[in-house]
């Protein structure tokens, strides 16, 4: 009768079985028992990728997706630039007409028959929404448009200077505008800038012709050209009343 072997009764022999099974498929224990350890064959299926291969594949997929997104963005940008180029001539004109039509339609009063009172029909909406300011005697669409343009111009002049080189026109205009808002500097200078202008123009009184080289033409040039002040007459450039295809210089008293 064959001997039976109990793993629970002989713990040391069980540990030996575990150790032997790691290296050999068959072995003999110290007590004479033969142990057969069968190993499962590796299944022949889809090979399992290593971590490095998985990371490389993920990187390639991400790079390909990024390239596709950038390509779509470039295509959309190119199409929008083409549309903007085509819109420069026609679309801008249509937009201007649309703004003008909205402005006119918002100022009329459709409740008034135009045959009875055309002025109230054409300007009723404007008169109902706008009142004459307390500091003005008259107020109309031209004054309102002028105020809007002044607000837009002030907003542009208060923006930071982008072209900071010395000869930049943007820098000169913005610095000149900000100098008019610097009340501390204006109070510090006082009347000295005005006295310099008067001195440059010849002073309060006409100097003695025998002792100085005062020239009326030079004074007229400075007041008209340098300080932009209309003295005795003013110069303007307007369309010719007789020929609208050309401009003429008008001299007004």
PDB file of C-alpha atoms in Angstrom:
ATOM      1  CA  UNK A   1       0.000   0.000   0.000  1.00  0.00           C
ATOM      2  CA  UNK A   2       1.365   3.381  -1.015  1.00  0.00           C
ATOM      3  CA  UNK A   3       2.170   5.974   1.553  1.00  0.00           C
ATOM      4  CA  UNK A   4       0.056   9.120   1.672  1.00  0.00           C
ATOM      5  CA  UNK A   5       1.644  12.521   2.012  1.00  0.00           C
ATOM      6  CA  UNK A   6      -0.068  15.306   3.900  1.00  0.00           C
ATOM      7  CA  UNK A   7       1.018  18.867   3.121  1.00  0.00           C
ATOM      8  CA  UNK A   8      -0.643  20.207   6.236  1.00  0.00           C
ATOM      9  CA  UNK A   9       1.186  17.767   8.452  1.00  0.00           C
ATOM     10  CA  UNK A  10       4.630  18.398   7.013  1.00  0.00           C
ATOM     11  CA  UNK A  11       5.031  22.153   6.538  1.00  0.00           C
ATOM     12  CA  UNK A  12       8.764  21.892   5.809  1.00  0.00           C
ATOM     13  CA  UNK A  13       8.157  19.502   2.952  1.00  0.00           C
ATOM     14  CA  UNK A  14       5.490  21.884   1.590  1.00  0.00           C
ATOM     15  CA  UNK A  15       7.955  24.746   1.553  1.00  0.00           C
ATOM     16  CA  UNK A  16      10.387  22.515  -0.315  1.00  0.00           C
ATOM     17  CA  UNK A  17       7.697  21.787  -2.895  1.00  0.00           C
ATOM     18  CA  UNK A  18       7.138  25.514  -3.427  1.00  0.00           C
ATOM     19  CA  UNK A  19      10.850  26.122  -3.824  1.00  0.00           C
ATOM     20  CA  UNK A  20      11.345  23.225  -6.239  1.00  0.00           C
ATOM     21  CA  UNK A  21       8.328  24.176  -8.355  1.00  0.00           C
ATOM     22  CA  UNK A  22       9.935  27.489  -9.257  1.00  0.00           C
ATOM     23  CA  UNK A  23      12.825  25.866 -11.076  1.00  0.00           C
ATOM     24  CA  UNK A  24      12.003  22.260 -12.056  1.00  0.00           C
ATOM     25  CA  UNK A  25       8.905  20.562 -13.374  1.00  0.00           C
ATOM     26  CA  UNK A  26       9.743  17.311 -11.447  1.00  0.00           C
ATOM     27  CA  UNK A  27      11.801  16.641  -8.333  1.00  0.00           C
ATOM     28  CA  UNK A  28      12.176  14.219  -5.419  1.00  0.00           C
ATOM     29  CA  UNK A  29      11.670  15.321  -1.860  1.00  0.00           C
ATOM     30  CA  UNK A  30      13.846  14.242   1.052  1.00  0.00           C
ATOM     31  CA  UNK A  31      11.270  11.699   2.185  1.00  0.00           C
ATOM     32  CA  UNK A  32      11.249   9.916  -1.169  1.00  0.00           C
ATOM     33  CA  UNK A  33       8.089  11.325  -2.741  1.00  0.00           C
ATOM     34  CA  UNK A  34       8.206  12.386  -6.373  1.00  0.00           C
ATOM     35  CA  UNK A  35       6.606  15.735  -7.186  1.00  0.00           C
ATOM     36  CA  UNK A  36       5.411  16.525 -10.695  1.00  0.00           C
ATOM     37  CA  UNK A  37       4.848  20.222 -11.341  1.00  0.00           C
ATOM     38  CA  UNK A  38       3.082  20.981 -14.567  1.00  0.00           C
ATOM     39  CA  UNK A  39       3.472  24.440 -16.114  1.00  0.00           C
ATOM     40  CA  UNK A  40       0.770  25.958 -18.283  1.00  0.00           C
ATOM     41  CA  UNK A  41       1.703  26.734 -21.828  1.00  0.00           C
ATOM     42  CA  UNK A  42       1.691  30.391 -22.783  1.00  0.00           C
ATOM     43  CA  UNK A  43      -1.367  31.218 -24.767  1.00  0.00           C
ATOM     44  CA  UNK A  44      -0.699  32.212 -28.311  1.00  0.00           C
ATOM     45  CA  UNK A  45      -2.913  35.344 -28.661  1.00  0.00           C
ATOM     46  CA  UNK A  46      -2.401  39.074 -29.181  1.00  0.00           C
ATOM     47  CA  UNK A  47       1.033  40.022 -27.830  1.00  0.00           C
ATOM     48  CA  UNK A  48       0.985  42.257 -24.797  1.00  0.00           C
ATOM     49  CA  UNK A  49       2.723  45.641 -25.351  1.00  0.00           C
ATOM     50  CA  UNK A  50       5.273  46.950 -22.948  1.00  0.00           C
ATOM     51  CA  UNK A  51       4.890  50.245 -21.122  1.00  0.00           C
ATOM     52  CA  UNK A  52       7.416  51.932 -23.398  1.00  0.00           C
ATOM     53  CA  UNK A  53       5.565  50.898 -26.539  1.00  0.00           C
ATOM     54  CA  UNK A  54       2.278  52.105 -25.051  1.00  0.00           C
ATOM     55  CA  UNK A  55       3.769  55.504 -24.207  1.00  0.00           C
ATOM     56  CA  UNK A  56       5.235  55.855 -27.701  1.00  0.00           C
ATOM     57  CA  UNK A  57       1.898  54.997 -29.304  1.00  0.00           C
ATOM     58  CA  UNK A  58       0.063  57.484 -27.073  1.00  0.00           C
ATOM     59  CA  UNK A  59       2.563  60.197 -27.991  1.00  0.00           C
ATOM     60  CA  UNK A  60       2.137  59.503 -31.701  1.00  0.00           C
ATOM     61  CA  UNK A  61      -1.656  59.638 -31.423  1.00  0.00           C
ATOM     62  CA  UNK A  62      -1.490  62.926 -29.498  1.00  0.00           C
ATOM     63  CA  UNK A  63       0.926  64.461 -32.014  1.00  0.00           C
ATOM     64  CA  UNK A  64      -1.258  63.375 -34.930  1.00  0.00           C
ATOM     65  CA  UNK A  65      -4.358  64.856 -33.303  1.00  0.00           C
ATOM     66  CA  UNK A  66      -2.541  68.114 -32.599  1.00  0.00           C
ATOM     67  CA  UNK A  67      -1.395  68.344 -36.217  1.00  0.00           C
ATOM     68  CA  UNK A  68      -4.955  67.797 -37.422  1.00  0.00           C
ATOM     69  CA  UNK A  69      -6.279  70.548 -35.126  1.00  0.00           C
ATOM     70  CA  UNK A  70      -3.584  73.012 -36.228  1.00  0.00           C
ATOM     71  CA  UNK A  71      -4.255  72.198 -39.863  1.00  0.00           C
ATOM     72  CA  UNK A  72      -7.972  72.866 -39.435  1.00  0.00           C
ATOM     73  CA  UNK A  73      -7.229  76.170 -37.714  1.00  0.00           C
ATOM     74  CA  UNK A  74      -4.936  77.260 -40.550  1.00  0.00           C
ATOM     75  CA  UNK A  75      -7.536  76.330 -43.150  1.00  0.00           C
ATOM     76  CA  UNK A  76     -10.249  78.286 -41.328  1.00  0.00           C
ATOM     77  CA  UNK A  77      -7.911  81.266 -40.956  1.00  0.00           C
ATOM     78  CA  UNK A  78      -7.097  81.186 -44.664  1.00  0.00           C
ATOM     79  CA  UNK A  79     -10.768  81.012 -45.602  1.00  0.00           C
ATOM     80  CA  UNK A  80     -11.633  83.901 -43.280  1.00  0.00           C
ATOM     81  CA  UNK A  81      -8.823  86.019 -44.758  1.00  0.00           C
ATOM     82  CA  UNK A  82     -10.148  85.376 -48.247  1.00  0.00           C
ATOM     83  CA  UNK A  83     -13.641  86.365 -47.168  1.00  0.00           C
ATOM     84  CA  UNK A  84     -12.318  89.525 -45.498  1.00  0.00           C
ATOM     85  CA  UNK A  85     -10.390  90.423 -48.634  1.00  0.00           C
ATOM     86  CA  UNK A  86     -13.480  90.033 -50.755  1.00  0.00           C
ATOM     87  CA  UNK A  87     -15.519  91.965 -48.200  1.00  0.00           C
ATOM     88  CA  UNK A  88     -13.283  95.024 -48.163  1.00  0.00           C
ATOM     89  CA  UNK A  89     -15.013  96.581 -51.149  1.00  0.00           C
ATOM     90  CA  UNK A  90     -18.598  95.372 -51.061  1.00  0.00           C
ATOM     91  CA  UNK A  91     -19.201  94.358 -47.454  1.00  0.00           C
ATOM     92  CA  UNK A  92     -17.890  97.573 -45.949  1.00  0.00           C
ATOM     93  CA  UNK A  93     -20.196  99.585 -48.161  1.00  0.00           C
ATOM     94  CA  UNK A  94     -23.148  97.366 -47.261  1.00  0.00           C
ATOM     95  CA  UNK A  95     -22.319  97.661 -43.559  1.00  0.00           C
ATOM     96  CA  UNK A  96     -22.243 101.440 -43.859  1.00  0.00           C
ATOM     97  CA  UNK A  97     -25.628 101.417 -45.581  1.00  0.00           C
ATOM     98  CA  UNK A  98     -27.031  99.135 -42.894  1.00  0.00           C
ATOM     99  CA  UNK A  99     -25.833 101.423 -40.105  1.00  0.00           C
ATOM    100  CA  UNK A 100     -27.254 104.459 -41.880  1.00  0.00           C
ATOM    101  CA  UNK A 101     -30.598 102.754 -42.446  1.00  0.00           C
ATOM    102  CA  UNK A 102     -30.819 101.702 -38.784  1.00  0.00           C
ATOM    103  CA  UNK A 103     -29.980 105.227 -37.696  1.00  0.00           C
ATOM    104  CA  UNK A 104     -32.662 106.731 -39.929  1.00  0.00           C
ATOM    105  CA  UNK A 105     -35.297 104.162 -38.984  1.00  0.00           C
ATOM    106  CA  UNK A 106     -34.663 104.752 -35.281  1.00  0.00           C
ATOM    107  CA  UNK A 107     -35.216 108.509 -35.663  1.00  0.00           C
ATOM    108  CA  UNK A 108     -38.535 108.474 -37.500  1.00  0.00           C
ATOM    109  CA  UNK A 109     -41.966 108.325 -35.893  1.00  0.00           C
ATOM    110  CA  UNK A 110     -44.108 105.872 -37.893  1.00  0.00           C
ATOM    111  CA  UNK A 111     -47.224 106.804 -35.903  1.00  0.00           C
ATOM    112  CA  UNK A 112     -47.425 110.202 -37.636  1.00  0.00           C
ATOM    113  CA  UNK A 113     -48.659 110.301 -41.263  1.00  0.00           C
ATOM    114  CA  UNK A 114     -45.895 111.800 -43.412  1.00  0.00           C
ATOM    115  CA  UNK A 115     -48.412 113.613 -45.629  1.00  0.00           C
ATOM    116  CA  UNK A 116     -49.772 115.555 -42.650  1.00  0.00           C
ATOM    117  CA  UNK A 117     -46.524 116.399 -40.823  1.00  0.00           C
ATOM    118  CA  UNK A 118     -43.400 115.197 -42.566  1.00  0.00           C
ATOM    119  CA  UNK A 119     -40.998 116.872 -40.104  1.00  0.00           C
ATOM    120  CA  UNK A 120     -42.527 115.083 -37.110  1.00  0.00           C
ATOM    121  CA  UNK A 121     -42.579 111.853 -39.103  1.00  0.00           C
ATOM    122  CA  UNK A 122     -38.885 112.133 -40.052  1.00  0.00           C
ATOM    123  CA  UNK A 123     -37.543 113.516 -36.738  1.00  0.00           C
ATOM    124  CA  UNK A 124     -40.132 112.436 -34.176  1.00  0.00           C
ATOM    125  CA  UNK A 125     -38.043 109.563 -32.830  1.00  0.00           C
ATOM    126  CA  UNK A 126     -35.014 111.795 -32.393  1.00  0.00           C
ATOM    127  CA  UNK A 127     -36.988 114.562 -30.677  1.00  0.00           C
ATOM    128  CA  UNK A 128     -38.609 112.076 -28.328  1.00  0.00           C
ATOM    129  CA  UNK A 129     -35.310 110.505 -27.194  1.00  0.00           C
ATOM    130  CA  UNK A 130     -33.082 113.589 -27.120  1.00  0.00           C
ATOM    131  CA  UNK A 131     -33.424 116.893 -25.384  1.00  0.00           C
ATOM    132  CA  UNK A 132     -31.367 120.032 -25.761  1.00  0.00           C
ATOM    133  CA  UNK A 133     -28.618 119.993 -23.105  1.00  0.00           C
ATOM    134  CA  UNK A 134     -28.543 122.847 -20.635  1.00  0.00           C
ATOM    135  CA  UNK A 135     -25.155 124.058 -21.862  1.00  0.00           C
ATOM    136  CA  UNK A 136     -26.222 124.218 -25.546  1.00  0.00           C
ATOM    137  CA  UNK A 137     -28.623 126.378 -27.502  1.00  0.00           C
ATOM    138  CA  UNK A 138     -29.149 123.853 -30.295  1.00  0.00           C
ATOM    139  CA  UNK A 139     -28.612 120.125 -30.496  1.00  0.00           C
ATOM    140  CA  UNK A 140     -28.952 117.837 -33.499  1.00  0.00           C
ATOM    141  CA  UNK A 141     -27.603 114.752 -35.184  1.00  0.00           C
ATOM    142  CA  UNK A 142     -24.386 116.488 -36.233  1.00  0.00           C
ATOM    143  CA  UNK A 143     -23.647 117.474 -32.632  1.00  0.00           C
ATOM    144  CA  UNK A 144     -24.452 113.944 -31.424  1.00  0.00           C
ATOM    145  CA  UNK A 145     -22.149 112.377 -34.013  1.00  0.00           C
ATOM    146  CA  UNK A 146     -19.435 114.852 -33.025  1.00  0.00           C
ATOM    147  CA  UNK A 147     -19.738 113.803 -29.375  1.00  0.00           C
ATOM    148  CA  UNK A 148     -19.513 110.132 -30.328  1.00  0.00           C
ATOM    149  CA  UNK A 149     -16.403 110.800 -32.399  1.00  0.00           C
ATOM    150  CA  UNK A 150     -14.824 112.718 -29.519  1.00  0.00           C
ATOM    151  CA  UNK A 151     -15.455 109.817 -27.143  1.00  0.00           C
ATOM    152  CA  UNK A 152     -13.905 107.337 -29.569  1.00  0.00           C
ATOM    153  CA  UNK A 153     -10.944 109.630 -30.189  1.00  0.00           C
ATOM    154  CA  UNK A 154     -10.380 110.118 -26.467  1.00  0.00           C
ATOM    155  CA  UNK A 155     -10.479 106.356 -25.941  1.00  0.00           C
ATOM    156  CA  UNK A 156      -7.813 105.895 -28.628  1.00  0.00           C
ATOM    157  CA  UNK A 157      -5.594 108.652 -27.250  1.00  0.00           C
ATOM    158  CA  UNK A 158      -5.666 107.167 -23.750  1.00  0.00           C
ATOM    159  CA  UNK A 159      -4.401 103.804 -24.989  1.00  0.00           C
ATOM    160  CA  UNK A 160      -0.718 102.929 -24.304  1.00  0.00           C
ATOM    161  CA  UNK A 161       1.798 104.026 -26.911  1.00  0.00           C
ATOM    162  CA  UNK A 162       2.773 101.106 -29.142  1.00  0.00           C
ATOM    163  CA  UNK A 163       5.245 102.923 -31.415  1.00  0.00           C
ATOM    164  CA  UNK A 164       7.609 104.409 -28.862  1.00  0.00           C
ATOM    165  CA  UNK A 165      10.420 105.629 -31.110  1.00  0.00           C
ATOM    166  CA  UNK A 166      11.140 109.341 -31.009  1.00  0.00           C
ATOM    167  CA  UNK A 167       9.746 110.239 -34.432  1.00  0.00           C
ATOM    168  CA  UNK A 168       6.504 108.301 -33.998  1.00  0.00           C
ATOM    169  CA  UNK A 169       3.406 110.339 -34.831  1.00  0.00           C
ATOM    170  CA  UNK A 170       1.365 108.205 -32.448  1.00  0.00           C
ATOM    171  CA  UNK A 171       3.730 109.001 -29.590  1.00  0.00           C
ATOM    172  CA  UNK A 172       3.668 112.741 -30.323  1.00  0.00           C
ATOM    173  CA  UNK A 173      -0.124 112.948 -30.518  1.00  0.00           C
ATOM    174  CA  UNK A 174      -0.733 110.937 -27.348  1.00  0.00           C
ATOM    175  CA  UNK A 175       1.895 112.811 -25.347  1.00  0.00           C
ATOM    176  CA  UNK A 176       0.468 116.140 -26.504  1.00  0.00           C
ATOM    177  CA  UNK A 177      -3.045 115.072 -25.509  1.00  0.00           C
ATOM    178  CA  UNK A 178      -1.906 113.838 -22.095  1.00  0.00           C
ATOM    179  CA  UNK A 179      -0.007 117.055 -21.473  1.00  0.00           C
ATOM    180  CA  UNK A 180      -3.330 118.900 -21.694  1.00  0.00           C
ATOM    181  CA  UNK A 181      -4.742 116.648 -18.956  1.00  0.00           C
ATOM    182  CA  UNK A 182      -1.790 117.035 -16.599  1.00  0.00           C
ATOM    183  CA  UNK A 183      -3.260 119.711 -14.335  1.00  0.00           C
ATOM    184  CA  UNK A 184      -0.363 119.596 -11.873  1.00  0.00           C
ATOM    185  CA  UNK A 185       2.133 120.493 -14.581  1.00  0.00           C
ATOM    186  CA  UNK A 186      -0.187 123.189 -15.949  1.00  0.00           C
ATOM    187  CA  UNK A 187      -0.501 124.781 -12.512  1.00  0.00           C
ATOM    188  CA  UNK A 188       3.247 124.585 -12.007  1.00  0.00           C
ATOM    189  CA  UNK A 189       4.035 126.353 -15.298  1.00  0.00           C
ATOM    190  CA  UNK A 190       1.402 129.040 -14.768  1.00  0.00           C
ATOM    191  CA  UNK A 191       1.368 131.829 -17.383  1.00  0.00           C
ATOM    192  CA  UNK A 192       4.954 131.324 -18.561  1.00  0.00           C
ATOM    193  CA  UNK A 193       4.040 129.351 -21.748  1.00  0.00           C
ATOM    194  CA  UNK A 194       1.638 132.119 -22.811  1.00  0.00           C
ATOM    195  CA  UNK A 195       4.239 134.792 -22.155  1.00  0.00           C
ATOM    196  CA  UNK A 196       6.675 132.883 -24.351  1.00  0.00           C
ATOM    197  CA  UNK A 197       4.124 132.851 -27.183  1.00  0.00           C
ATOM    198  CA  UNK A 198       3.566 136.596 -26.843  1.00  0.00           C
ATOM    199  CA  UNK A 199       7.292 137.199 -26.796  1.00  0.00           C
ATOM    200  CA  UNK A 200       7.720 135.066 -29.896  1.00  0.00           C
ATOM    201  CA  UNK A 201       5.056 137.125 -31.683  1.00  0.00           C
ATOM    202  CA  UNK A 202       6.652 140.468 -30.788  1.00  0.00           C
ATOM    203  CA  UNK A 203       5.401 141.206 -27.289  1.00  0.00           C
ATOM    204  CA  UNK A 204       2.450 143.228 -26.068  1.00  0.00           C
ATOM    205  CA  UNK A 205       3.413 146.471 -27.811  1.00  0.00           C
ATOM    206  CA  UNK A 206       4.797 146.937 -31.281  1.00  0.00           C
ATOM    207  CA  UNK A 207       8.539 147.379 -31.022  1.00  0.00           C
ATOM    208  CA  UNK A 208      10.363 150.368 -32.394  1.00  0.00           C
ATOM    209  CA  UNK A 209      11.013 149.749 -36.079  1.00  0.00           C
ATOM    210  CA  UNK A 210      14.293 151.637 -35.920  1.00  0.00           C
ATOM    211  CA  UNK A 211      15.721 149.353 -33.226  1.00  0.00           C
ATOM    212  CA  UNK A 212      14.279 145.961 -34.172  1.00  0.00           C
ATOM    213  CA  UNK A 213      13.672 143.808 -37.219  1.00  0.00           C
ATOM    214  CA  UNK A 214       9.992 143.301 -36.606  1.00  0.00           C
ATOM    215  CA  UNK A 215       8.257 141.928 -39.698  1.00  0.00           C
ATOM    216  CA  UNK A 216       4.503 141.834 -40.194  1.00  0.00           C
ATOM    217  CA  UNK A 217       4.754 138.927 -42.635  1.00  0.00           C
ATOM    218  CA  UNK A 218       6.740 136.903 -40.108  1.00  0.00           C
ATOM    219  CA  UNK A 219       4.159 137.641 -37.427  1.00  0.00           C
ATOM    220  CA  UNK A 220       1.331 136.658 -39.774  1.00  0.00           C
ATOM    221  CA  UNK A 221       3.129 133.424 -40.629  1.00  0.00           C
ATOM    222  CA  UNK A 222       3.546 132.498 -36.967  1.00  0.00           C
ATOM    223  CA  UNK A 223      -0.043 133.236 -36.036  1.00  0.00           C
ATOM    224  CA  UNK A 224      -1.491 131.459 -39.071  1.00  0.00           C
ATOM    225  CA  UNK A 225       1.002 128.644 -39.638  1.00  0.00           C
ATOM    226  CA  UNK A 226       2.596 127.919 -36.263  1.00  0.00           C
ATOM    227  CA  UNK A 227      -0.214 128.701 -33.822  1.00  0.00           C
ATOM    228  CA  UNK A 228      -3.162 128.049 -36.206  1.00  0.00           C
ATOM    229  CA  UNK A 229      -4.918 131.303 -35.326  1.00  0.00           C
ATOM    230  CA  UNK A 230      -6.998 133.143 -37.921  1.00  0.00           C
ATOM    231  CA  UNK A 231      -5.831 136.766 -37.851  1.00  0.00           C
ATOM    232  CA  UNK A 232      -7.428 139.258 -40.293  1.00  0.00           C
ATOM    233  CA  UNK A 233      -8.473 136.398 -42.590  1.00  0.00           C
ATOM    234  CA  UNK A 234      -8.731 132.601 -42.743  1.00  0.00           C
ATOM    235  CA  UNK A 235      -7.788 130.068 -45.393  1.00  0.00           C
ATOM    236  CA  UNK A 236      -9.912 127.045 -46.268  1.00  0.00           C
ATOM    237  CA  UNK A 237      -9.935 124.469 -49.054  1.00  0.00           C
ATOM    238  CA  UNK A 238     -13.354 123.516 -50.431  1.00  0.00           C
ATOM    239  CA  UNK A 239     -14.980 122.237 -53.579  1.00  0.00           C
ATOM    240  CA  UNK A 240     -15.377 124.714 -56.380  1.00  0.00           C
ATOM    241  CA  UNK A 241     -18.976 125.879 -56.700  1.00  0.00           C
ATOM    242  CA  UNK A 242     -18.659 126.070 -60.476  1.00  0.00           C
ATOM    243  CA  UNK A 243     -16.772 122.801 -60.974  1.00  0.00           C
ATOM    244  CA  UNK A 244     -17.218 120.036 -58.400  1.00  0.00           C
ATOM    245  CA  UNK A 245     -14.328 118.016 -59.848  1.00  0.00           C
ATOM    246  CA  UNK A 246     -11.704 120.359 -58.366  1.00  0.00           C
ATOM    247  CA  UNK A 247     -10.877 122.136 -55.115  1.00  0.00           C
ATOM    248  CA  UNK A 248     -10.231 125.834 -54.583  1.00  0.00           C
ATOM    249  CA  UNK A 249      -8.591 127.905 -51.846  1.00  0.00           C
ATOM    250  CA  UNK A 250     -11.005 130.280 -50.149  1.00  0.00           C
ATOM    251  CA  UNK A 251      -9.858 133.381 -48.300  1.00  0.00           C
ATOM    252  CA  UNK A 252     -12.417 134.595 -45.781  1.00  0.00           C
ATOM    253  CA  UNK A 253     -12.301 137.778 -43.733  1.00  0.00           C
TER     254      UNK A 253
END
